Amino acid sequence: KSKKIAICPGASVEWKRWSLENFIKIGNFLKKKKLIPVFILGPDEKKFYSKLKNNFNHKIHIVESANPMDTIKIARKCCLGISNDTGCGHLLATSEIPIISLFGPTNHKKFAPLGNKKNICIASDEFCKSKEINDIPVSLVEKKILSILKS
């Protein structure tokens, strides 16, 4: 079974984006668990590349993907995906791996990715009583990662 975890830290708009610092914390958590974070960056996330590279000293995979089919191919080599409420998350779901989708102000019941019964949506309004995606605690995402990997 793959030890790679696909991570899509981008989103088309800022308010749908969990902070890059939170994704970096998740990457460090994964590395401690002997898992391999694979950050998938779209054309609008190129600015994340140097920050990710500097934080992980080349010990993670960073992929710049403008092609949806490439994103799906990468995800198929992973055992789990983590994404904001964004197109990349839907591409991860298409690859048939379980995913954790992070939602802020958008309706997770309406926009949740389909495809795997193990998929989990973490909606800030349900878990944190807030519309702000950055109110989702890193510890909650870590807990959900472990629950999917154990199932």
Coordinates of N, CA, C and O in Angstrom, one line a residue:
K1 N 0.9 -1.2 0.0 CA 0.0 0.0 0.0 C 0.9 1.2 0.0 O 1.9 1.3 0.7
S2 N 0.5 2.2 -0.8 CA 1.3 3.4 -0.9 C 1.4 4.2 0.4 O 0.4 4.2 1.3
K3 N 2.5 4.9 0.6 CA 2.6 5.7 1.8 C 2.5 7.2 1.4 O 2.8 8.1 2.2
K4 N 2.1 7.4 0.2 CA 2.0 8.8 -0.3 C 0.6 9.4 0.0 O -0.4 8.7 -0.1
I5 N 0.6 10.6 0.4 CA -0.6 11.4 0.7 C -0.7 12.6 -0.2 O 0.2 13.5 -0.1
A6 N -1.7 12.7 -1.1 CA -1.8 13.8 -2.0 C -2.4 15.0 -1.2 O -3.4 14.8 -0.5
I7 N -1.8 16.2 -1.4 CA -2.3 17.4 -0.7 C -2.5 18.5 -1.7 O -1.5 18.9 -2.4
C8 N -3.7 19.0 -1.8 CA -4.0 20.2 -2.6 C -4.2 21.4 -1.7 O -5.3 21.6 -1.2
P9 N -3.2 22.3 -1.6 CA -3.4 23.4 -0.6 C -4.0 24.7 -1.3 O -4.2 25.6 -0.6
G10 N -4.2 24.6 -2.6 CA -4.7 25.8 -3.2 C -6.2 25.9 -3.3 O -7.0 25.0 -2.9
A11 N -6.7 27.0 -3.8 CA -8.1 27.2 -4.1 C -8.2 28.4 -4.9 O -7.3 29.3 -4.9
S12 N -9.3 28.5 -5.7 CA -9.5 29.7 -6.6 C -9.6 31.0 -5.9 O -9.3 32.0 -6.4
V13 N -10.1 31.0 -4.7 CA -10.3 32.2 -3.9 C -9.8 32.0 -2.5 O -9.8 30.9 -1.9
E14 N -9.3 33.1 -1.9 CA -8.6 33.0 -0.6 C -9.5 32.5 0.5 O -9.0 31.7 1.4
W15 N -10.8 32.8 0.6 CA -11.6 32.4 1.6 C -12.0 30.9 1.6 O -12.5 30.4 2.6
K16 N -11.6 30.2 0.6 CA -11.8 28.7 0.5 C -10.5 28.0 0.8 O -10.4 26.8 0.8
R17 N -9.4 28.8 1.2 CA -8.1 28.2 1.4 C -7.7 28.1 2.8 O -7.6 29.1 3.5
W18 N -7.5 26.9 3.3 CA -6.9 26.6 4.6 C -5.5 27.1 4.5 O -4.9 26.9 3.5
S19 N -5.0 27.7 5.5 CA -3.7 28.4 5.4 C -2.6 27.4 5.0 O -2.6 26.2 5.4
L20 N -1.6 27.8 4.3 CA -0.5 27.0 3.9 C 0.3 26.5 5.1 O 0.8 25.4 5.1
E21 N 0.4 27.4 6.1 CA 1.0 27.0 7.4 C 0.4 25.7 8.0 O 1.0 24.8 8.5
N22 N -1.0 25.6 7.9 CA -1.7 24.5 8.4 C -1.3 23.2 7.6 O -1.1 22.1 8.1
F23 N -1.2 23.4 6.3 CA -0.8 22.3 5.4 C 0.6 21.8 5.7 O 0.9 20.7 5.6
I24 N 1.5 22.8 6.0 CA 2.8 22.5 6.3 C 2.9 21.7 7.6 O 3.6 20.7 7.8
K25 N 2.0 22.0 8.6 CA 1.9 21.3 9.9 C 1.5 19.8 9.6 O 2.0 18.9 10.1
I26 N 0.5 19.7 8.7 CA 0.0 18.4 8.3 C 1.2 17.6 7.6 O 1.3 16.4 7.9
G27 N 1.9 18.2 6.7 CA 3.0 17.6 6.1 C 4.0 17.1 7.1 O 4.5 15.9 7.0
N28 N 4.3 17.8 8.1 CA 5.2 17.4 9.2 C 4.7 16.2 10.0 O 5.4 15.3 10.3
F29 N 3.4 16.3 10.3 CA 2.7 15.2 10.9 C 2.8 13.9 10.1 O 3.1 12.9 10.7
L30 N 2.6 14.0 8.8 CA 2.7 12.8 8.0 C 4.1 12.3 8.0 O 4.2 11.0 8.0
K31 N 5.1 13.1 7.9 CA 6.5 12.7 7.9 C 6.8 11.9 9.2 O 7.5 10.9 9.1
K32 N 6.3 12.4 10.3 CA 6.5 11.7 11.6 C 5.9 10.3 11.6 O 6.3 9.4 12.3
K33 N 4.8 10.2 10.8 CA 4.1 8.9 10.7 C 4.7 8.0 9.6 O 4.1 7.0 9.2
K34 N 5.8 8.5 9.1 CA 6.5 7.7 8.0 C 5.7 7.7 6.7 O 5.8 6.7 5.9
L35 N 4.9 8.7 6.5 CA 4.2 8.9 5.2 C 4.8 10.0 4.4 O 5.6 10.8 4.9
I36 N 4.5 10.0 3.1 CA 5.1 10.9 2.2 C 4.1 12.0 1.7 O 3.2 11.6 0.9
P37 N 4.2 13.2 2.1 CA 3.3 14.2 1.6 C 3.7 14.6 0.1 O 4.8 14.7 -0.2
V38 N 2.6 14.6 -0.7 CA 2.8 15.0 -2.1 C 1.9 16.2 -2.4 O 0.7 16.1 -2.5
F39 N 2.6 17.4 -2.4 CA 1.9 18.6 -2.6 C 1.6 18.8 -4.1 O 2.6 18.8 -4.9
I40 N 0.4 19.0 -4.5 CA 0.0 19.2 -5.9 C -0.4 20.7 -6.0 O -1.4 21.1 -5.4
L41 N 0.4 21.4 -6.8 CA 0.2 22.8 -6.9 C -0.3 23.1 -8.3 O 0.2 22.7 -9.3
G42 N -1.4 23.9 -8.4 CA -1.9 24.3 -9.7 C -1.2 25.6 -10.1 O -0.4 26.1 -9.4
P43 N -1.6 26.1 -11.3 CA -1.0 27.3 -11.8 C -1.0 28.5 -10.9 O -0.1 29.3 -10.9
D44 N -2.0 28.6 -10.1 CA -2.2 29.8 -9.2 C -1.4 29.6 -7.9 O -1.4 30.5 -7.0
E45 N -0.8 28.4 -7.6 CA -0.1 28.1 -6.4 C 1.4 28.1 -6.5 O 2.1 27.7 -5.6
K46 N 1.9 28.6 -7.6 CA 3.4 28.6 -7.8 C 4.1 29.3 -6.7 O 5.2 29.0 -6.3
K47 N 3.4 30.3 -6.1 CA 4.0 31.1 -5.0 C 4.2 30.2 -3.7 O 5.0 30.6 -2.9
F48 N 3.5 29.1 -3.6 CA 3.7 28.2 -2.5 C 5.0 27.3 -2.6 O 5.5 26.8 -1.6
Y49 N 5.5 27.2 -3.8 CA 6.6 26.2 -4.0 C 7.8 26.5 -3.2 O 8.3 25.6 -2.5
S50 N 8.3 27.7 -3.2 CA 9.5 28.0 -2.4 C 9.3 27.9 -0.9 O 10.2 27.4 -0.2
K51 N 8.1 28.2 -0.4 CA 7.9 28.1 1.0 C 7.8 26.6 1.4 O 8.3 26.2 2.5
L52 N 7.2 25.8 0.6 CA 7.2 24.4 0.9 C 8.6 23.8 0.8 O 9.0 23.0 1.7
K53 N 9.3 24.1 -0.2 CA 10.7 23.6 -0.4 C 11.5 24.0 0.8 O 12.3 23.2 1.4
N54 N 11.4 25.2 1.3 CA 12.2 25.7 2.4 C 11.8 25.0 3.7 O 12.7 24.8 4.6
N55 N 10.6 24.7 3.9 CA 10.1 24.1 5.1 C 10.4 22.6 5.2 O 10.5 22.1 6.3
F56 N 10.6 22.0 4.1 CA 10.8 20.5 4.1 C 12.2 20.1 3.6 O 12.4 18.9 3.6
N57 N 13.0 21.0 3.2 CA 14.4 20.6 2.8 C 14.4 19.5 1.8 O 15.1 18.5 2.0
H58 N 13.5 19.5 0.8 CA 13.5 18.5 -0.3 C 13.0 17.1 0.2 O 13.3 16.2 -0.5
K59 N 12.4 17.0 1.3 CA 12.0 15.7 1.9 C 10.6 15.4 1.6 O 10.0 14.6 2.3
I60 N 10.0 16.1 0.7 CA 8.6 15.9 0.2 C 8.6 15.9 -1.3 O 9.5 16.3 -1.9
H61 N 7.5 15.6 -1.8 CA 7.3 15.7 -3.3 C 6.4 17.0 -3.5 O 5.4 17.1 -2.9
I62 N 6.8 17.8 -4.4 CA 6.0 19.0 -4.8 C 5.9 18.8 -6.3 O 6.8 18.8 -7.1
V63 N 4.6 18.8 -6.8 CA 4.3 18.6 -8.2 C 3.5 19.9 -8.6 O 2.5 20.2 -8.0
E64 N 3.9 20.5 -9.7 CA 3.2 21.5 -10.3 C 2.4 20.9 -11.5 O 3.0 20.4 -12.4
S65 N 1.1 21.0 -11.4 CA 0.2 20.3 -12.4 C -0.8 21.3 -12.9 O -1.7 21.7 -12.1
A66 N -0.8 21.5 -14.2 CA -1.8 22.3 -14.8 C -2.8 21.4 -15.5 O -3.8 21.9 -16.0
N67 N -2.5 20.2 -15.6 CA -3.3 19.2 -16.4 C -4.1 18.4 -15.4 O -3.5 17.6 -14.6
P68 N -5.4 18.4 -15.5 CA -6.2 17.6 -14.6 C -5.9 16.1 -14.7 O -5.9 15.4 -13.7
M69 N -5.6 15.6 -15.9 CA -5.3 14.1 -16.0 C -4.0 13.8 -15.2 O -3.9 12.7 -14.6
D70 N -3.0 14.7 -15.2 CA -1.8 14.5 -14.5 C -2.1 14.4 -13.0 O -1.5 13.6 -12.3
T71 N -3.0 15.3 -12.5 CA -3.3 15.3 -11.1 C -4.0 14.0 -10.7 O -3.7 13.4 -9.7
I72 N -4.9 13.5 -11.6 CA -5.5 12.2 -11.3 C -4.5 11.1 -11.3 O -4.5 10.2 -10.4
K73 N -3.6 11.1 -12.2 CA -2.5 10.0 -12.2 C -1.6 10.0 -11.0 O -1.3 9.0 -10.4
I74 N -1.3 11.2 -10.5 CA -0.5 11.4 -9.3 C -1.3 10.8 -8.1 O -0.8 10.1 -7.3
A75 N -2.6 11.2 -8.0 CA -3.4 10.8 -6.9 C -3.6 9.3 -6.9 O -3.7 8.7 -5.8
R76 N -3.7 8.7 -8.0 CA -3.9 7.2 -8.0 C -2.7 6.5 -7.4 O -2.8 5.3 -7.1
K77 N -1.6 7.1 -7.2 CA -0.4 6.5 -6.6 C -0.3 6.8 -5.1 O 0.6 6.5 -4.4
C78 N -1.4 7.4 -4.6 CA -1.5 7.8 -3.2 C -2.6 7.0 -2.5 O -3.4 6.4 -3.2
C79 N -2.5 6.9 -1.2 CA -3.5 6.2 -0.4 C -4.6 7.1 0.2 O -5.6 6.6 0.7
L80 N -4.4 8.4 0.1 CA -5.3 9.4 0.7 C -5.0 10.7 0.1 O -3.9 11.0 -0.3
G81 N -6.1 11.6 0.1 CA -5.9 12.9 -0.4 C -6.5 13.9 0.6 O -7.4 13.6 1.3
I82 N -5.9 15.1 0.7 CA -6.4 16.2 1.5 C -6.5 17.4 0.7 O -5.5 17.8 0.0
S83 N -7.7 18.1 0.7 CA -7.8 19.3 -0.2 C -8.8 20.2 0.4 O -9.7 19.9 1.2
N84 N -8.7 21.5 0.0 CA -9.7 22.5 0.3 C -10.9 22.2 -0.6 O -10.8 21.3 -1.5
D85 N -11.9 22.9 -0.4 CA -13.1 22.8 -1.3 C -12.7 23.4 -2.6 O -12.8 24.6 -2.8
T86 N -12.2 22.6 -3.5 CA -11.7 23.1 -4.8 C -11.7 22.1 -5.8 O -11.9 20.9 -5.6
G87 N -11.4 22.5 -7.1 CA -11.4 21.5 -8.2 C -10.4 20.4 -8.0 O -10.6 19.3 -8.4
C88 N -9.2 20.7 -7.4 CA -8.2 19.7 -7.2 C -8.8 18.6 -6.3 O -8.5 17.4 -6.5
G89 N -9.6 18.9 -5.3 CA -10.2 17.9 -4.4 C -11.1 17.0 -5.2 O -11.1 15.8 -5.0
H90 N -11.8 17.5 -6.2 CA -12.7 16.7 -7.0 C -11.9 15.8 -7.9 O -12.3 14.6 -8.1
L91 N -10.7 16.3 -8.3 CA -9.9 15.4 -9.1 C -9.3 14.3 -8.3 O -9.2 13.1 -8.7
L92 N -8.9 14.6 -7.0 CA -8.5 13.5 -6.1 C -9.6 12.5 -6.0 O -9.3 11.3 -6.0
A93 N -10.8 12.9 -5.8 CA -11.9 12.0 -5.6 C -12.2 11.2 -6.8 O -12.5 10.0 -6.7
T94 N -11.9 11.7 -8.0 CA -12.0 10.9 -9.2 C -11.0 9.8 -9.3 O -11.3 8.8 -9.9
S95 N -9.9 9.9 -8.6 CA -8.9 8.9 -8.6 C -9.3 7.7 -7.7 O -8.5 6.7 -7.7
E96 N -10.4 7.7 -7.0 CA -10.9 6.7 -6.2 C -10.2 6.4 -4.9 O -10.4 5.4 -4.2
I97 N -9.4 7.4 -4.5 CA -8.8 7.3 -3.1 C -9.7 8.0 -2.2 O -10.4 9.0 -2.6
P98 N -9.7 7.7 -0.9 CA -10.5 8.5 0.1 C -9.8 9.9 0.2 O -8.6 10.0 0.2
I99 N -10.7 10.8 0.5 CA -10.1 12.2 0.6 C -10.8 12.9 1.8 O -11.9 12.5 2.3
I100 N -10.0 13.8 2.4 CA -10.5 14.7 3.4 C -10.7 16.1 2.7 O -9.7 16.6 2.2
S101 N -11.9 16.6 2.7 CA -12.2 17.9 2.1 C -12.5 18.9 3.2 O -13.3 18.7 4.1
L102 N -11.8 20.1 3.1 CA -11.9 21.1 4.1 C -12.8 22.2 3.5 O -12.6 22.8 2.5
F103 N -13.9 22.6 4.3 CA -14.9 23.6 3.9 C -14.9 24.7 4.9 O -15.0 24.5 6.1
G104 N -15.0 25.9 4.4 CA -15.3 27.1 5.2 C -16.7 27.5 5.0 O -17.6 26.8 5.4
P105 N -16.9 28.6 4.2 CA -18.3 29.1 4.1 C -19.2 28.4 3.1 O -20.4 28.6 3.1
T106 N -18.6 27.6 2.3 CA -19.5 26.9 1.3 C -20.2 25.7 1.9 O -19.7 25.1 2.9
N107 N -21.2 25.3 1.2 CA -22.1 24.2 1.7 C -21.5 22.9 1.4 O -21.5 22.4 0.3
H108 N -20.9 22.2 2.4 CA -20.3 20.9 2.2 C -21.2 19.8 1.8 O -20.9 18.9 1.0
K109 N -22.5 19.9 2.1 CA -23.5 18.9 1.8 C -23.8 19.0 0.3 O -24.0 18.0 -0.4
K110 N -23.7 20.2 -0.3 CA -24.0 20.4 -1.7 C -22.7 20.1 -2.6 O -22.8 19.6 -3.7
F111 N -21.5 20.5 -2.1 CA -20.3 20.5 -2.9 C -19.3 19.4 -2.5 O -18.2 19.4 -3.0
A112 N -19.7 18.5 -1.6 CA -18.7 17.4 -1.2 C -18.4 16.5 -2.4 O -19.3 16.2 -3.2
P113 N -17.1 16.2 -2.5 CA -16.7 15.3 -3.6 C -17.4 13.9 -3.4 O -17.5 13.4 -2.3
L114 N -17.7 13.3 -4.5 CA -18.3 11.9 -4.5 C -17.3 10.9 -4.8 O -16.2 11.2 -5.3
G115 N -17.6 9.6 -4.6 CA -16.7 8.6 -5.2 C -16.2 7.6 -4.2 O -15.8 6.5 -4.6
N116 N -16.1 7.9 -2.9 CA -15.6 6.9 -2.0 C -16.3 7.1 -0.6 O -16.4 8.2 -0.1
K117 N -16.8 5.9 -0.1 CA -17.6 6.0 1.1 C -16.7 6.4 2.3 O -17.2 6.8 3.4
K118 N -15.4 6.4 2.2 CA -14.5 6.8 3.3 C -14.2 8.3 3.2 O -13.6 8.8 4.1
N119 N -14.7 9.0 2.2 CA -14.4 10.5 2.2 C -15.0 11.1 3.4 O -16.0 10.8 3.9
I120 N -14.3 12.1 3.8 CA -14.7 12.9 5.0 C -14.7 14.4 4.7 O -13.7 14.9 4.1
C121 N -15.7 15.1 5.0 CA -15.8 16.5 4.9 C -15.6 17.1 6.3 O -16.3 16.7 7.2
I122 N -14.7 18.1 6.4 CA -14.6 18.8 7.7 C -15.1 20.2 7.4 O -14.4 20.9 6.6
A123 N -16.2 20.5 7.9 CA -16.8 21.8 7.6 C -16.7 22.7 8.8 O -17.1 22.3 9.9
S124 N -16.1 23.9 8.7 CA -15.9 24.8 9.8 C -17.2 25.1 10.6 O -17.2 25.2 11.8
D125 N -18.3 25.2 9.8 CA -19.5 25.6 10.5 C -20.1 24.4 11.4 O -20.7 24.7 12.4
E126 N -19.8 23.2 11.1 CA -20.2 22.1 11.9 C -19.2 21.8 13.1 O -19.6 21.6 14.2
F127 N -17.9 21.8 12.8 CA -17.0 21.4 13.8 C -16.5 22.6 14.7 O -16.1 22.4 15.8
C128 N -16.6 23.8 14.1 CA -16.1 25.0 14.9 C -17.1 26.1 15.1 O -16.8 27.1 15.6
K129 N -18.3 25.8 14.6 CA -19.4 26.9 14.6 C -18.9 28.2 14.1 O -19.1 29.3 14.6
S130 N -18.2 28.1 12.9 CA -17.7 29.3 12.3 C -17.7 29.1 10.8 O -17.7 28.0 10.3
K131 N -17.7 30.2 10.0 CA -17.7 30.1 8.6 C -16.3 30.2 8.1 O -16.0 30.2 6.9
E132 N -15.3 30.4 9.0 CA -13.9 30.6 8.6 C -13.1 29.3 8.5 O -13.0 28.6 9.5
I133 N -12.7 29.0 7.3 CA -12.0 27.7 7.1 C -10.7 27.6 8.0 O -10.4 26.5 8.5
N134 N -10.1 28.7 8.3 CA -8.9 28.6 9.2 C -9.2 28.3 10.7 O -8.3 28.2 11.5
D135 N -10.5 28.3 11.0 CA -10.8 27.9 12.4 C -10.8 26.3 12.5 O -10.9 25.8 13.7
I136 N -10.7 25.6 11.4 CA -10.5 24.2 11.5 C -9.2 23.8 12.1 O -8.1 24.2 11.6
P137 N -9.1 23.2 13.3 CA -7.8 22.9 13.9 C -7.0 21.8 13.2 O -7.6 20.8 12.7
V138 N -5.7 22.0 13.1 CA -4.9 21.0 12.5 C -5.1 19.6 13.2 O -5.1 18.6 12.6
S139 N -5.2 19.6 14.5 CA -5.4 18.4 15.3 C -6.6 17.6 14.8 O -6.6 16.3 14.8
L140 N -7.7 18.3 14.4 CA -8.9 17.6 13.9 C -8.5 16.9 12.6 O -8.9 15.7 12.3
V141 N -7.8 17.5 11.7 CA -7.4 17.0 10.4 C -6.5 15.7 10.7 O -6.7 14.7 10.0
E142 N -5.6 15.9 11.6 CA -4.7 14.8 11.9 C -5.5 13.6 12.4 O -5.2 12.4 12.0
K143 N -6.5 13.8 13.2 CA -7.3 12.7 13.8 C -8.1 12.0 12.6 O -8.2 10.8 12.6
K144 N -8.6 12.8 11.7 CA -9.3 12.2 10.5 C -8.4 11.5 9.6 O -8.8 10.4 9.0
I145 N -7.2 11.9 9.4 CA -6.2 11.2 8.6 C -6.0 9.8 9.2 O -6.1 8.8 8.5
L146 N -5.8 9.8 10.5 CA -5.5 8.5 11.2 C -6.7 7.6 11.1 O -6.6 6.3 10.9
S147 N -7.9 8.1 11.2 CA -9.1 7.3 11.1 C -9.3 6.7 9.7 O -9.7 5.5 9.6
I148 N -9.0 7.4 8.7 CA -9.1 6.8 7.3 C -8.0 5.8 7.1 O -8.2 4.7 6.6
L149 N -6.8 6.1 7.6 CA -5.7 5.1 7.4 C -5.9 3.8 8.1 O -5.4 2.8 7.7
K150 N -6.6 3.9 9.3 CA -6.8 2.7 10.0 C -8.0 1.8 9.5 O -8.1 0.7 9.8
S151 N -8.8 2.5 8.7 CA -10.0 1.7 8.2 C -9.7 0.9 7.0 O -8.7 1.0 6.4

